[in-house]
Amino acid sequence: MVDPKVVELGIYNGIPHLLIPVVTDPRKAAGALNWAVQEMVNRYKLFADRGVRDIKGYNALLTKNGETELLPQIVIIIDELADLMMVAPNDVEDAICRLAQMARAAGMHLVIATQRPSVDVITGVIKANIPSRIAFSVSSQVDSRTIIDMAGAEKLLGKGDMLFYPVGASKPIRVKGAFVSDGEVERVVEYIKSQGNAEYNEDIIEEINSERESRDSDPGDNDELLPQAIELVVDAGQASVSLIQRKFKVGYARAARIVDQMEARGIVGPFEGSKPRQVLITKQQLQEMNMKSSE
């Protein structure tokens, strides 16, 4: 659970279903999303090793073989996307798009909410990769179109009145959401807590914290792999975090930092959503740069 507003999801801390405590720091939230991307990639490697296509087939195979370490379903809930997009827009957009595109078969699902449905928050890339959407009452047709690609949400009555646009539907369905009071939520949460203790995954917490520290470190300290990474992207004609990860076998945080350092040097262009970054120099220019630096 990711709650940049701090006060919305904190009540769920301590329930036994959580992998980690509710994340309230937007920078740590970007790290949590990057962990989710890496977990998704690792799950697909497990599927490939076992010759299965999705989590259902993987768990069925393990059960058939008498193995008990089944993969759990993971739901990632983000309460306010706007705050994350202000702090780390590139990383958040990239992670959300990768998860929305590929994570379902790996047993990982996204629930994302925002009170500000503007195009700088719900970008075209994010919207294209989230097929099922819900619109509550909004103030204008523009906001309605941002969410569900058509007018209508501006006419909703509020108090749980919503338009649900599921994947595959030709038009939204008008639905009434039930009101749940704070007292009811507290009673349900207390009951769930009484059924078992929370056992947070310390490895995930440590990875998220270390990524936050690496992001906050001095950007002037160039990575030792930077020269090799520059040669790699110039030869490839494009640059991406995943390319750096794959070739140098490093984590997401370090690969992203290397790409940021290349952008700061004018080697690669800015972030363009799901597209690889454009390489701005030629091989000849790189050779000239290397000759000047060696003089």
Short mmCIF file of C-alpha atoms in Angstrom, two decimals:
data_model
loop_
_atom_site.label_atom_id
_atom_site.label_comp_id
_atom_site.label_asym_id
_atom_site.label_seq_id
_atom_site.Cartn_x
_atom_site.Cartn_y
_atom_site.Cartn_z
CA MET A 1 0.00 0.00 0.00
CA VAL A 2 1.26 3.47 -0.93
CA ASP A 3 -0.26 6.46 0.88
CA PRO A 4 1.52 9.78 0.19
CA LYS A 5 -1.26 11.60 2.09
CA VAL A 6 -0.19 9.61 5.20
CA VAL A 7 -3.65 9.51 6.84
CA GLU A 8 -5.71 7.35 4.46
CA LEU A 9 -4.23 3.83 4.60
CA GLY A 10 -2.29 3.89 7.86
CA ILE A 11 -5.15 2.12 9.63
CA TYR A 12 -4.25 -1.06 7.71
CA ASN A 13 -0.76 -1.28 9.22
CA GLY A 14 -0.41 -4.52 11.11
CA ILE A 15 -2.78 -6.70 9.10
CA PRO A 16 -1.15 -10.03 8.22
CA HIS A 17 -1.63 -9.58 4.45
CA LEU A 18 0.96 -6.80 4.06
CA LEU A 19 4.44 -7.55 2.69
CA ILE A 20 5.71 -4.23 4.09
CA PRO A 21 4.21 -1.44 6.23
CA VAL A 22 2.16 1.20 4.41
CA VAL A 23 4.59 3.40 2.44
CA THR A 24 4.07 7.13 3.04
CA ASP A 25 7.32 8.62 1.66
CA PRO A 26 6.84 9.32 -2.08
CA ARG A 27 10.51 8.57 -2.81
CA LYS A 28 10.29 5.24 -1.03
CA ALA A 29 7.09 4.62 -3.00
CA ALA A 30 9.05 4.86 -6.25
CA GLY A 31 11.47 2.31 -4.81
CA ALA A 32 8.58 0.03 -3.85
CA LEU A 33 7.24 0.16 -7.41
CA ASN A 34 10.68 -0.65 -8.77
CA TRP A 35 10.87 -3.63 -6.41
CA ALA A 36 7.49 -4.78 -7.79
CA VAL A 37 8.85 -4.58 -11.35
CA GLN A 38 11.86 -6.68 -10.37
CA GLU A 39 9.62 -9.19 -8.59
CA MET A 40 7.52 -9.45 -11.75
CA VAL A 41 10.63 -10.12 -13.85
CA ASN A 42 11.83 -12.76 -11.37
CA ARG A 43 8.45 -14.49 -11.48
CA TYR A 44 8.54 -14.69 -15.26
CA LYS A 45 11.98 -16.30 -15.02
CA LEU A 46 10.51 -18.91 -12.67
CA PHE A 47 7.66 -19.53 -15.13
CA ALA A 48 10.13 -19.98 -17.99
CA ASP A 49 12.24 -22.43 -15.97
CA ARG A 50 9.15 -24.54 -15.23
CA GLY A 51 7.65 -24.24 -18.70
CA VAL A 52 4.41 -22.55 -17.58
CA ARG A 53 2.68 -19.38 -18.76
CA ASP A 54 1.24 -17.79 -15.63
CA ILE A 55 0.98 -17.95 -11.85
CA LYS A 56 -2.00 -20.30 -11.98
CA GLY A 57 -0.04 -22.87 -14.00
CA TYR A 58 3.06 -22.41 -11.83
CA ASN A 59 1.23 -22.98 -8.54
CA ALA A 60 -0.69 -25.93 -10.01
CA LEU A 61 2.60 -27.53 -11.07
CA LEU A 62 4.12 -27.03 -7.62
CA THR A 63 1.05 -28.51 -5.95
CA LYS A 64 1.18 -31.50 -8.30
CA ASN A 65 4.84 -32.06 -7.38
CA GLY A 66 4.09 -31.82 -3.66
CA GLU A 67 5.90 -28.49 -3.21
CA THR A 68 4.46 -25.99 -0.73
CA GLU A 69 6.22 -22.70 -1.59
CA LEU A 70 3.45 -21.31 -3.80
CA LEU A 71 3.64 -17.78 -5.19
CA PRO A 72 1.11 -15.41 -3.59
CA GLN A 73 -1.01 -12.89 -5.45
CA ILE A 74 0.25 -9.33 -4.85
CA VAL A 75 -2.01 -6.26 -5.01
CA ILE A 76 -0.32 -2.83 -5.16
CA ILE A 77 -2.60 -0.01 -3.96
CA ILE A 78 -1.66 3.63 -4.60
CA ASP A 79 -3.97 6.12 -2.91
CA GLU A 80 -2.76 9.36 -4.51
CA LEU A 81 -0.88 9.10 -7.79
CA ALA A 82 -0.52 12.88 -8.16
CA ASP A 83 1.95 13.16 -5.27
CA LEU A 84 4.14 10.42 -6.71
CA MET A 85 4.13 12.00 -10.16
CA MET A 86 5.36 15.28 -8.67
CA VAL A 87 8.29 13.64 -6.85
CA ALA A 88 9.50 10.99 -9.31
CA PRO A 89 7.42 11.14 -12.51
CA ASN A 90 9.80 9.22 -14.78
CA ASP A 91 10.36 6.26 -12.47
CA VAL A 92 6.71 6.05 -11.40
CA GLU A 93 5.33 6.21 -14.94
CA ASP A 94 7.82 3.63 -16.22
CA ALA A 95 7.14 1.21 -13.34
CA ILE A 96 3.35 1.55 -13.55
CA CYS A 97 3.37 0.97 -17.30
CA ARG A 98 5.53 -2.16 -17.04
CA LEU A 99 3.38 -3.57 -14.25
CA ALA A 100 0.12 -2.76 -16.04
CA GLN A 101 1.39 -4.36 -19.26
CA MET A 102 2.82 -7.57 -17.86
CA ALA A 103 2.13 -8.13 -14.17
CA ARG A 104 -1.33 -9.74 -14.32
CA ALA A 105 -0.06 -13.13 -15.53
CA ALA A 106 2.55 -12.99 -12.75
CA GLY A 107 -0.20 -12.62 -10.15
CA MET A 108 0.42 -8.92 -9.50
CA HIS A 109 -2.30 -6.28 -9.77
CA LEU A 110 -2.54 -2.48 -9.54
CA VAL A 111 -5.23 -0.34 -7.90
CA ILE A 112 -4.45 3.35 -8.50
CA ALA A 113 -6.46 6.37 -7.31
CA THR A 114 -6.09 10.13 -7.68
CA GLN A 115 -8.19 13.17 -6.83
CA ARG A 116 -6.61 15.16 -9.66
CA PRO A 117 -7.37 13.47 -13.00
CA SER A 118 -5.27 15.81 -15.15
CA VAL A 119 -3.13 14.72 -18.08
CA ASP A 120 0.12 15.40 -16.20
CA VAL A 121 -0.96 12.83 -13.58
CA ILE A 122 -2.85 10.30 -15.71
CA THR A 123 -0.53 10.46 -18.70
CA GLY A 124 -1.44 8.93 -22.03
CA VAL A 125 1.07 6.13 -21.47
CA ILE A 126 -0.39 5.24 -18.05
CA LYS A 127 -3.99 5.42 -19.30
CA ALA A 128 -3.26 3.23 -22.31
CA ASN A 129 -1.99 0.49 -20.01
CA ILE A 130 -4.80 0.56 -17.43
CA PRO A 131 -7.83 -0.89 -19.24
CA SER A 132 -10.39 -0.96 -16.39
CA ARG A 133 -11.24 2.43 -14.85
CA ILE A 134 -13.72 3.97 -12.41
CA ALA A 135 -14.75 7.64 -12.50
CA PHE A 136 -16.47 9.30 -9.56
CA SER A 137 -18.03 12.75 -9.76
CA VAL A 138 -15.68 15.27 -11.40
CA SER A 139 -15.96 18.99 -12.05
CA SER A 140 -15.68 19.07 -15.84
CA GLN A 141 -16.00 17.13 -19.09
CA VAL A 142 -12.24 17.43 -19.53
CA ASP A 143 -11.60 15.48 -16.32
CA SER A 144 -14.21 12.90 -17.33
CA ARG A 145 -12.53 12.39 -20.71
CA THR A 146 -9.14 12.05 -19.03
CA ILE A 147 -10.44 9.08 -17.02
CA ILE A 148 -12.92 7.26 -19.28
CA ASP A 149 -12.34 8.89 -22.70
CA MET A 150 -15.85 10.37 -22.78
CA ALA A 151 -18.08 12.86 -21.01
CA GLY A 152 -20.50 11.78 -18.30
CA ALA A 153 -18.66 11.71 -14.99
CA GLU A 154 -19.28 15.45 -14.55
CA LYS A 155 -23.02 14.66 -14.24
CA LEU A 156 -22.66 12.12 -11.43
CA LEU A 157 -24.34 12.90 -8.12
CA GLY A 158 -21.49 12.11 -5.73
CA LYS A 159 -21.81 9.96 -2.58
CA GLY A 160 -20.66 6.76 -4.28
CA ASP A 161 -22.22 7.43 -7.70
CA MET A 162 -19.69 6.20 -10.28
CA LEU A 163 -19.07 5.07 -13.84
CA PHE A 164 -17.26 1.73 -14.13
CA TYR A 165 -15.55 1.13 -17.48
CA PRO A 166 -14.28 -2.49 -17.46
CA VAL A 167 -11.90 -3.88 -20.05
CA GLY A 168 -13.76 -5.08 -23.14
CA ALA A 169 -16.92 -3.05 -22.49
CA SER A 170 -18.27 -0.74 -25.20
CA LYS A 171 -19.45 1.88 -22.70
CA PRO A 172 -19.25 2.55 -18.95
CA ILE A 173 -21.68 1.04 -16.44
CA ARG A 174 -23.26 3.32 -13.84
CA VAL A 175 -22.75 1.82 -10.38
CA LYS A 176 -23.56 2.87 -6.81
CA GLY A 177 -20.80 2.31 -4.26
CA ALA A 178 -21.72 1.42 -0.67
CA PHE A 179 -20.79 3.81 2.13
CA VAL A 180 -18.39 2.34 4.70
CA SER A 181 -17.83 4.37 7.87
CA ASP A 182 -14.49 4.74 9.66
CA GLY A 183 -15.91 2.77 12.57
CA GLU A 184 -16.80 -0.16 10.32
CA VAL A 185 -13.31 -0.15 8.79
CA GLU A 186 -11.71 -0.11 12.24
CA ARG A 187 -13.81 -3.04 13.45
CA VAL A 188 -12.99 -5.15 10.37
CA VAL A 189 -9.28 -4.32 10.61
CA GLU A 190 -9.19 -5.18 14.33
CA TYR A 191 -10.85 -8.52 13.61
CA ILE A 192 -8.35 -9.32 10.84
CA LYS A 193 -5.43 -8.38 13.11
CA SER A 194 -6.77 -10.75 15.77
CA GLN A 195 -6.51 -13.65 13.31
CA GLY A 196 -2.75 -13.36 12.81
CA ASN A 197 0.30 -11.16 13.28
CA ALA A 198 1.93 -9.14 10.51
CA GLU A 199 5.19 -10.63 9.24
CA TYR A 200 6.82 -8.00 7.06
CA ASN A 201 9.43 -8.97 4.48
CA GLU A 202 12.62 -7.34 5.77
CA ASP A 203 14.45 -7.96 2.48
CA ILE A 204 11.93 -5.79 0.61
CA ILE A 205 12.10 -3.05 3.25
CA GLU A 206 15.91 -3.03 3.11
CA GLU A 207 15.93 -2.90 -0.69
CA ILE A 208 13.49 0.03 -0.76
CA ASN A 209 15.49 1.93 1.88
CA SER A 210 18.80 1.33 0.09
CA GLU A 211 17.30 2.57 -3.18
CA ARG A 212 16.11 5.73 -1.43
CA GLU A 213 19.61 6.30 -0.07
CA SER A 214 21.15 5.78 -3.50
CA ARG A 215 18.75 8.33 -5.01
CA ASP A 216 19.62 10.86 -2.32
CA SER A 217 23.38 10.41 -2.79
CA ASP A 218 25.50 13.04 -4.55
CA PRO A 219 24.65 12.93 -8.27
CA GLY A 220 28.14 14.23 -9.01
CA ASP A 221 29.63 10.87 -8.06
CA ASN A 222 29.67 9.14 -11.42
CA ASP A 223 29.16 5.39 -11.46
CA GLU A 224 32.23 3.30 -12.31
CA LEU A 225 30.22 1.58 -15.06
CA LEU A 226 29.33 4.89 -16.72
CA PRO A 227 32.05 4.79 -19.46
CA GLN A 228 31.11 1.23 -20.42
CA ALA A 229 27.42 2.10 -20.35
CA ILE A 230 28.00 5.06 -22.67
CA GLU A 231 29.80 2.81 -25.17
CA LEU A 232 26.96 0.29 -24.91
CA VAL A 233 24.15 2.74 -25.68
CA VAL A 234 26.08 4.46 -28.47
CA ASP A 235 26.69 1.07 -30.12
CA ALA A 236 23.05 0.07 -29.58
CA GLY A 237 21.67 3.38 -30.85
CA GLN A 238 19.23 3.61 -27.96
CA ALA A 239 19.27 3.68 -24.16
CA SER A 240 17.03 2.23 -21.48
CA VAL A 241 17.28 1.21 -17.85
CA SER A 242 16.43 -2.39 -18.73
CA LEU A 243 19.30 -2.52 -21.27
CA ILE A 244 21.80 -1.41 -18.60
CA GLN A 245 20.35 -3.91 -16.11
CA ARG A 246 20.57 -6.79 -18.58
CA LYS A 247 24.09 -6.12 -19.88
CA PHE A 248 25.78 -5.25 -16.58
CA LYS A 249 23.61 -7.37 -14.24
CA VAL A 250 22.87 -4.47 -11.86
CA GLY A 251 19.72 -3.49 -9.98
CA TYR A 252 17.10 -1.03 -11.17
CA ALA A 253 18.24 1.82 -8.90
CA ARG A 254 21.84 1.71 -10.11
CA ALA A 255 20.85 1.35 -13.77
CA ALA A 256 18.44 4.29 -13.50
CA ARG A 257 21.16 6.40 -11.89
CA ILE A 258 23.58 5.58 -14.73
CA VAL A 259 20.97 6.62 -17.32
CA ASP A 260 20.36 9.88 -15.39
CA GLN A 261 24.11 10.56 -15.42
CA MET A 262 24.22 10.00 -19.18
CA GLU A 263 21.32 12.42 -19.62
CA ALA A 264 23.12 15.03 -17.48
CA ARG A 265 26.18 14.68 -19.76
CA GLY A 266 24.08 15.10 -22.90
CA ILE A 267 24.70 11.53 -24.06
CA VAL A 268 21.03 10.52 -24.14
CA GLY A 269 17.76 12.38 -24.45
CA PRO A 270 15.01 12.82 -21.86
CA PHE A 271 12.57 10.17 -20.65
CA GLU A 272 9.87 9.35 -23.24
CA GLY A 273 7.53 6.98 -21.42
CA SER A 274 7.82 3.38 -22.56
CA LYS A 275 10.11 4.28 -25.51
CA PRO A 276 13.90 3.84 -25.25
CA ARG A 277 15.80 7.08 -24.82
CA GLN A 278 17.36 8.63 -27.90
CA VAL A 279 21.17 8.61 -28.11
CA LEU A 280 22.37 12.13 -28.92
CA ILE A 281 25.98 11.44 -29.98
CA THR A 282 27.59 9.32 -32.69
CA LYS A 283 30.42 6.80 -32.34
CA GLN A 284 32.82 9.31 -33.86
CA GLN A 285 31.82 11.99 -31.35
CA LEU A 286 32.32 9.49 -28.52
CA GLN A 287 35.82 8.67 -29.78
CA GLU A 288 36.65 12.39 -29.91
CA MET A 289 35.35 12.83 -26.35
CA ASN A 290 37.48 9.92 -25.14
CA MET A 291 40.57 11.32 -26.88
CA LYS A 292 40.08 14.74 -25.26
CA SER A 293 39.59 13.23 -21.80
CA SER A 294 42.78 11.15 -22.15
CA GLU A 295 44.92 14.14 -23.14
#
